[in-house]
Short mmCIF file of C-alpha atoms in Angstrom, two decimals:
data_model
loop_
_atom_site.label_atom_id
_atom_site.label_comp_id
_atom_site.label_asym_id
_atom_site.label_seq_id
_atom_site.Cartn_x
_atom_site.Cartn_y
_atom_site.Cartn_z
CA MET B 18 12.51 -10.05 35.26
CA PRO B 19 8.64 -7.81 36.53
CA THR B 20 7.32 -5.73 33.91
CA LEU B 21 6.78 -2.39 34.47
CA ILE B 22 3.43 -2.04 33.66
CA THR B 23 1.56 -5.26 34.98
CA ASP B 24 -1.13 -7.35 32.39
CA PHE B 25 -0.19 -5.60 29.68
CA TYR B 26 1.05 -7.06 26.90
CA THR B 27 1.52 -11.43 27.30
CA LEU B 28 4.41 -13.66 24.94
CA GLN B 29 2.60 -16.00 23.47
CA SER B 30 5.56 -17.42 22.08
CA TYR B 31 9.16 -17.06 20.57
CA GLU B 32 11.82 -18.42 17.98
CA LYS B 33 15.10 -18.13 18.48
CA ALA B 34 17.70 -17.50 14.97
CA GLY B 35 21.09 -17.04 16.71
CA ASN B 36 21.21 -13.97 17.60
CA SER B 37 17.40 -13.31 16.53
CA PHE B 38 14.53 -13.30 18.04
CA ILE B 39 10.52 -13.52 17.07
CA ALA B 40 8.58 -12.15 19.21
CA HIS B 41 4.53 -13.30 19.43
CA ILE B 42 2.55 -11.26 21.54
CA SER B 43 -0.96 -10.43 22.43
CA LEU B 44 -2.16 -7.18 24.27
CA ASN B 45 -4.03 -6.88 26.73
CA ARG B 46 -7.40 -4.34 25.25
CA GLU B 47 -8.73 -4.20 28.60
CA HIS B 48 -6.26 -3.15 30.43
CA ASP B 49 -6.16 0.21 31.83
CA ILE B 50 -3.74 2.00 30.05
CA PHE B 51 -7.13 1.89 26.59
CA LYS B 52 -9.06 3.75 28.45
CA GLY B 53 -7.05 7.25 29.12
CA HIS B 54 -5.22 6.65 25.68
CA PHE B 55 -7.57 7.31 23.91
CA PRO B 56 -11.92 7.07 25.57
CA GLY B 57 -13.62 5.75 22.47
CA ASN B 58 -10.69 5.40 20.75
CA PRO B 59 -7.66 2.80 21.77
CA VAL B 60 -4.22 3.44 20.81
CA THR B 61 -0.96 1.38 22.16
CA PRO B 62 1.42 4.22 23.11
CA GLY B 63 4.82 4.59 22.35
CA VAL B 64 6.56 4.10 25.53
CA CYS B 65 4.90 1.25 26.25
CA MET B 66 6.21 -0.47 23.21
CA MET B 67 9.23 0.54 23.60
CA GLN B 68 9.06 -0.64 27.21
CA ILE B 69 8.12 -4.16 25.42
CA VAL B 70 10.38 -4.03 23.26
CA LYS B 71 12.71 -4.10 25.92
CA GLU B 72 11.43 -6.56 28.25
CA LEU B 73 11.69 -8.69 25.55
CA ALA B 74 14.55 -7.92 24.94
CA GLU B 75 16.09 -8.24 29.22
CA GLU B 76 14.67 -12.32 28.63
CA PHE B 77 16.43 -12.86 25.41
CA SER B 78 19.90 -11.83 26.60
CA GLY B 79 19.27 -12.24 30.40
CA PHE B 80 20.31 -9.26 31.94
CA PRO B 81 17.76 -5.84 33.70
CA LEU B 82 18.72 -2.86 31.00
CA PHE B 83 18.72 0.72 30.81
CA LEU B 84 17.81 2.58 28.07
CA GLN B 85 21.01 4.45 27.46
CA SER B 86 19.54 5.54 23.41
CA ALA B 87 17.18 4.84 20.46
CA SER B 88 17.63 6.22 17.10
CA ASN B 89 15.41 5.44 14.39
CA VAL B 90 12.49 4.87 16.22
CA LYS B 91 10.09 4.97 13.57
CA PHE B 92 6.30 4.70 14.20
CA MET B 93 4.46 4.13 11.16
CA ALA B 94 0.48 2.11 11.66
CA ILE B 95 -1.42 2.54 14.74
CA ILE B 96 -1.61 -0.40 17.14
CA ASN B 97 -5.49 -0.47 18.52
CA PRO B 98 -5.90 -3.41 20.73
CA PHE B 99 -9.24 -3.80 19.68
CA GLU B 100 -8.53 -4.52 15.90
CA THR B 101 -4.67 -5.84 15.93
CA PRO B 102 -4.38 -6.96 19.89
CA ASP B 103 -1.70 -9.85 18.06
CA LEU B 104 1.84 -7.80 17.72
CA LYS B 105 4.70 -9.44 15.73
CA LEU B 106 8.20 -8.76 16.68
CA GLN B 107 11.63 -9.60 15.91
CA LEU B 108 14.96 -8.22 17.61
CA ASP B 109 18.03 -8.09 16.78
CA ILE B 110 20.50 -8.58 19.34
CA GLU B 111 23.42 -7.73 19.33
CA ASP B 112 25.97 -8.42 23.45
CA THR B 113 28.99 -6.15 23.91
CA GLY B 114 30.32 -6.48 27.27
CA ASN B 115 28.51 -3.41 29.18
CA ASN B 116 25.76 -2.81 26.77
CA VAL B 117 23.29 -5.33 24.11
CA LYS B 118 21.99 -3.32 21.67
CA VAL B 119 18.77 -3.91 19.72
CA LYS B 120 17.30 -3.43 16.23
CA ASN B 121 13.36 -4.05 16.37
CA THR B 122 10.16 -4.79 13.82
CA THR B 123 7.13 -4.62 15.05
CA SER B 124 4.16 -5.74 12.91
CA PHE B 125 0.69 -6.75 13.10
CA GLY B 126 -0.12 -8.83 9.78
CA GLU B 127 2.10 -7.38 6.79
CA THR B 128 1.76 -3.82 8.75
CA ILE B 129 5.09 -2.75 9.70
CA ALA B 130 4.01 -0.28 13.26
CA LEU B 131 7.22 0.17 15.70
CA LYS B 132 10.94 -0.10 13.65
CA MET B 133 13.54 1.15 16.37
CA SER B 134 17.37 1.29 17.43
CA ALA B 135 18.12 0.87 21.03
CA SER B 136 21.61 0.39 23.06
CA TYR B 137 21.11 -0.24 26.53
CA ASN B 138 23.36 -0.67 29.11
CA LYS B 139 23.51 -3.49 31.02
CA LEU B 140 22.14 -3.29 34.76
CA THR B 141 24.71 -4.89 37.41
CA SER B 142 23.69 -5.60 41.51
#
């Protein structure tokens, strides 16, 4: 699947257990997004984190997806790509036919940075 933001992150590895996936990614701290968000104090934009969850859900489900709804989106810690570029994302994926439901927890070390639940429509050609 193509990514929306080229070279923003790299999927280093992942493990699968049933419908749960643990993905390990590394953010590209040299990406232009961090030069503008914010100069001298880089912060990973929340919308970019939500996009990463979507892209990983597409990778793991095998379907192109379109965000239908998101609930319980909680940004709990700042992700500075120079201090904590390596993230762990747990995705619990439920395929409900025409939709894919995802529960995500994103963390670095023992710190939870993002929790969200989302429902995606499967895109068909």
